Amino acid sequence: MSNPLLNIPLLPPFNQLQPQQVEPAIAQLIENCKQQLLRGLETPGWETTLVPLEEAQDQLNRAFSPISHLNSVLSGEWRAPYEAALAQVTAYWTEQGQNRELYQVYQQLAASPAFQNWSQPHKKSVELGLRDFELSGVGLQGEAREQFAANSKRLAELSSRFANNVLDTTNAWSWHTSEESELNGLPQTAVAAARSAAQNKDKEGWLITLDGPSYLSVMTHADNRELRKRVHTAFVSRASEVGPNAGEYDNSEVMEAILALRAEQAQLLGMSNYAELSLASKMAPDTPRVLEFLNDLAQRAKPAAEREMAELRVFAEAEYNLNELQPWDIAWVAEKLKQQRYAISQEELRPYFPYAKVVEGLFTVVEKLFAISVQEDRSVATWHKDVQFFWLYREGERIAGFYLDAFAREKKRGGAWMDTVATRRDSANGLQLPIAYLVCNFSPAAGAMPSLLTHYEVTTLFHEFGHGLHHMLTQMDVAAVSGINGVAWDAVEMPSQFLENWCWQPQAIEMISSHFKTGESLPPQLLNKMLEAKNFQSAMFTVRQLEFALFDFRLHASEETMNAEKIQQLLTEVRSEVAVVPVAEENRFQHGFSHIFAGGYAAGYYSYKWAEVLSADAFSLFEEKGIFDRATGEHFLHSVLEQGGSRDALDLFVEFRGREPDIDALLRHSGIEQLELNISPV
């Protein structure tokens, strides 16, 4: 039987893919790339070398994409073949990144007299290629060159192990009860989900897990304080040497090894630390600028966060006789205070946001903004019965597509993300359309109850769709700068955070809300309460994000060897400077910080706040012109979304906004506009 991975179509045939197909296919596709490069180097040039090489590498990328994806959303039998393929692919890309002959082709192209007359996307792809060669160690010699390659391979393995440990320890823990009274306070949707989880394990009663919806529901609503403590302890100690699964999936040595190898990679390239290496491909100019940005924002936000925390303590003591708030009390008490102050909760909003209506409304919003329409195609093969597939159309022409995997389930990685299936590019068979994966972890339907989203989950869906639009609406035809390719990592969150703004606009909320029983849109009184509560504890949320960002950046800017103890010490130090909430003794947040140890955010978590300045300021133009002003939507589409990585992110922002970024909009949206800040990210 032929191997479908060897000639992957635009939409992967998920109903035909088998784990045993992976290794031979990836080996063959890598060999094809190597042979194509040898042929291309015989007559160096754009059309003779780079175009056919891009074609071969696109086949490799589009075969590896479903392998990586299935490991994330199904795990199990896909883990071993994925890790084997990852090792092969990492070795290939490292080898290519150090290929001096190919590097010379790029140099010759950039130095040619005709280069200045090339189109901007073609020029930028060559410039980015030269940068990436240098960051891949193309200039290294002998032992240093071999060490850099070996480190790259080892880092890929360790990142995968880190993610596996987090997933395995999440799946390893659950708590079962036969007494529904133990779940007092939990909303009906959460109780139904717990019963469904128990039934899936052939158990009577109710089962609480560490999956996002289950964990958050307990921490926010469970009146059973001992249950909150039990669940919180299990969650914050995941993949560490403490907690209910102490030492079983411990990421301590994995973190140490990752940090040591990253530091060595930076040193091999002549840099002082990994933060410098990370910033070499980002918008931020240098490490002092990032630290100044984060520290200044923390300095201004912390007093407001301390006031919010003090209010919480006073309320907890007065209303619930809690003299000392514990970490597992914070979300629960905060929800009670929010209900008292604004008479509203996420659970009260949930019936108005059935999943199907939110998705339909999301599509209506983007149609009004960018003149695109979205249509489901149920004939497309997927990896799970709940997964949907959609096509995007503009002026009747099909321009892109995406898979939407919305619901939490066992063996699926937690969180939410967008990833690429196929990149828009000029191919040997004509224009290749961009295809994306959009993944969330919402509560699925339970019995007769449809999937109902919290408003927080609604913003998550909009966020990920913003990433998807950045990938799918590109007009670039060169893979290196198409969609999110080539976009500075600290600007890549801008379109996603930008789209979240519509979740708070009354005109848009009318489109995305409909009570699952009555069909009624969110009533004005609830809408007003929701908007009033928008910035409830926003300063506490800000300093929490800054805690993560400062810890990440200082960790990677450190020039000393970081063992598990020192990592903990640094996090404790950062918390003492910016955090305002108590922390459990068993808290090992770093052991589950997948963004920086298993994702692309190492020395880059600051990107969320950096890009938030851009996204808030970009949205402020819609506030001026009208949130559905078609001309402004088209302007954003053409200036930002269509351009991909063909131009610097700051230049694209200035083209859209007519000036450099201003932080005022972010402060206003966060409810702290009165603070005088001078921390624009440029």
Short mmCIF file of N, CA, C and O in Angstrom, two decimals, residues 151-191:
data_model
loop_
_atom_site.label_atom_id
_atom_site.label_comp_id
_atom_site.label_asym_id
_atom_site.label_seq_id
_atom_site.Cartn_x
_atom_site.Cartn_y
_atom_site.Cartn_z
N ASN A 151 23.45 20.02 19.86
CA ASN A 151 22.61 20.72 20.83
C ASN A 151 21.20 20.94 20.29
O ASN A 151 20.20 20.82 21.02
N SER A 152 21.11 21.31 19.01
CA SER A 152 19.80 21.56 18.40
C SER A 152 18.94 20.30 18.45
O SER A 152 17.74 20.37 18.78
N LYS A 153 19.54 19.18 18.13
CA LYS A 153 18.80 17.92 18.17
C LYS A 153 18.35 17.60 19.59
O LYS A 153 17.21 17.21 19.82
N ARG A 154 19.26 17.77 20.53
CA ARG A 154 18.94 17.46 21.92
C ARG A 154 17.86 18.40 22.46
O ARG A 154 16.97 17.97 23.22
N LEU A 155 17.90 19.66 22.08
CA LEU A 155 16.89 20.62 22.54
C LEU A 155 15.50 20.23 22.05
O LEU A 155 14.51 20.36 22.79
N ALA A 156 15.40 19.76 20.82
CA ALA A 156 14.10 19.33 20.30
C ALA A 156 13.57 18.15 21.10
O ALA A 156 12.38 18.08 21.45
N GLU A 157 14.45 17.21 21.44
CA GLU A 157 14.05 16.05 22.23
C GLU A 157 13.58 16.46 23.62
O GLU A 157 12.56 15.97 24.12
N LEU A 158 14.32 17.37 24.23
CA LEU A 158 13.99 17.78 25.60
C LEU A 158 12.69 18.58 25.64
O LEU A 158 11.90 18.43 26.58
N SER A 159 12.45 19.42 24.65
CA SER A 159 11.20 20.17 24.61
C SER A 159 10.01 19.23 24.50
O SER A 159 8.97 19.43 25.14
N SER A 160 10.16 18.20 23.68
CA SER A 160 9.09 17.21 23.54
C SER A 160 8.88 16.46 24.85
O SER A 160 7.74 16.22 25.26
N ARG A 161 9.97 16.12 25.53
CA ARG A 161 9.84 15.41 26.81
C ARG A 161 9.15 16.29 27.85
O ARG A 161 8.32 15.81 28.63
N PHE A 162 9.50 17.57 27.86
CA PHE A 162 8.86 18.50 28.80
C PHE A 162 7.35 18.49 28.59
O PHE A 162 6.57 18.36 29.54
N ALA A 163 6.91 18.64 27.32
CA ALA A 163 5.49 18.66 27.02
C ALA A 163 4.82 17.34 27.39
O ALA A 163 3.71 17.32 27.92
N ASN A 164 5.51 16.23 27.12
CA ASN A 164 4.96 14.92 27.46
C ASN A 164 4.75 14.77 28.96
O ASN A 164 3.74 14.22 29.42
N ASN A 165 5.72 15.24 29.74
CA ASN A 165 5.60 15.14 31.19
C ASN A 165 4.41 15.94 31.71
O ASN A 165 3.69 15.49 32.62
N VAL A 166 4.20 17.13 31.14
CA VAL A 166 3.06 17.94 31.57
C VAL A 166 1.75 17.24 31.22
O VAL A 166 0.83 17.16 32.05
N LEU A 167 1.66 16.72 30.01
CA LEU A 167 0.44 16.03 29.59
C LEU A 167 0.21 14.78 30.43
O LEU A 167 -0.92 14.52 30.89
N ASP A 168 1.27 14.00 30.66
CA ASP A 168 1.11 12.74 31.39
C ASP A 168 0.72 12.96 32.84
O ASP A 168 -0.13 12.23 33.39
N THR A 169 1.32 13.96 33.47
CA THR A 169 0.97 14.21 34.88
C THR A 169 -0.43 14.81 34.98
O THR A 169 -1.15 14.56 35.96
N THR A 170 -0.86 15.55 33.97
CA THR A 170 -2.23 16.07 33.94
C THR A 170 -3.22 14.92 33.84
O THR A 170 -4.24 14.89 34.55
N ASN A 171 -2.92 13.98 32.98
CA ASN A 171 -3.82 12.83 32.78
C ASN A 171 -3.77 11.84 33.95
O ASN A 171 -4.72 11.08 34.17
N ALA A 172 -2.66 11.83 34.69
CA ALA A 172 -2.47 10.83 35.74
C ALA A 172 -3.33 11.09 36.97
O ALA A 172 -3.60 10.18 37.75
N TRP A 173 -3.74 12.34 37.14
CA TRP A 173 -4.47 12.68 38.38
C TRP A 173 -5.96 12.87 38.11
O TRP A 173 -6.36 13.48 37.11
N SER A 174 -6.76 12.37 39.01
CA SER A 174 -8.20 12.66 39.00
C SER A 174 -8.72 12.42 40.41
O SER A 174 -8.07 11.78 41.24
N TRP A 175 -9.89 12.94 40.67
CA TRP A 175 -10.51 12.77 41.98
C TRP A 175 -11.97 12.35 41.77
O TRP A 175 -12.72 13.00 41.05
N HIS A 176 -12.35 11.25 42.39
CA HIS A 176 -13.67 10.66 42.19
C HIS A 176 -14.50 10.77 43.46
O HIS A 176 -13.99 10.61 44.58
N THR A 177 -15.77 11.06 43.28
CA THR A 177 -16.67 11.08 44.43
C THR A 177 -18.03 10.52 44.03
O THR A 177 -18.46 10.64 42.89
N SER A 178 -18.67 9.90 45.00
CA SER A 178 -20.03 9.41 44.81
C SER A 178 -21.05 10.33 45.47
O SER A 178 -22.25 10.07 45.43
N GLU A 179 -20.55 11.40 46.10
CA GLU A 179 -21.41 12.33 46.82
C GLU A 179 -21.49 13.66 46.07
O GLU A 179 -20.52 14.42 46.03
N GLU A 180 -22.62 13.94 45.49
CA GLU A 180 -22.76 15.18 44.71
C GLU A 180 -22.59 16.41 45.60
O GLU A 180 -22.18 17.48 45.14
N SER A 181 -22.88 16.27 46.88
CA SER A 181 -22.74 17.40 47.79
C SER A 181 -21.31 17.91 47.88
O SER A 181 -21.07 19.06 48.24
N GLU A 182 -20.35 17.03 47.57
CA GLU A 182 -18.94 17.45 47.56
C GLU A 182 -18.69 18.52 46.49
O GLU A 182 -17.71 19.26 46.56
N LEU A 183 -19.61 18.61 45.52
CA LEU A 183 -19.43 19.53 44.40
C LEU A 183 -20.30 20.78 44.55
O LEU A 183 -20.49 21.51 43.57
N ASN A 184 -20.78 21.04 45.75
CA ASN A 184 -21.62 22.22 45.97
C ASN A 184 -20.93 23.48 45.45
O ASN A 184 -19.74 23.69 45.68
N GLY A 185 -21.72 24.30 44.78
CA GLY A 185 -21.19 25.54 44.23
C GLY A 185 -20.86 25.44 42.75
O GLY A 185 -20.88 26.45 42.03
N LEU A 186 -20.53 24.22 42.31
CA LEU A 186 -20.20 24.06 40.90
C LEU A 186 -21.44 24.29 40.04
O LEU A 186 -22.53 23.85 40.39
N PRO A 187 -21.30 24.97 38.92
CA PRO A 187 -22.45 25.18 38.04
C PRO A 187 -22.92 23.88 37.42
O PRO A 187 -22.18 22.89 37.38
N GLN A 188 -24.12 23.90 36.93
CA GLN A 188 -24.74 22.70 36.36
C GLN A 188 -23.88 22.11 35.24
O GLN A 188 -23.74 20.90 35.12
N THR A 189 -23.31 22.98 34.42
CA THR A 189 -22.50 22.49 33.30
C THR A 189 -21.29 21.72 33.79
O THR A 189 -20.91 20.69 33.21
N ALA A 190 -20.66 22.18 34.87
CA ALA A 190 -19.47 21.52 35.40
C ALA A 190 -19.83 20.19 36.05
O ALA A 190 -19.09 19.21 35.93
N VAL A 191 -20.96 20.15 36.75
CA VAL A 191 -21.40 18.90 37.38
C VAL A 191 -21.70 17.86 36.29
O VAL A 191 -21.32 16.69 36.41
#
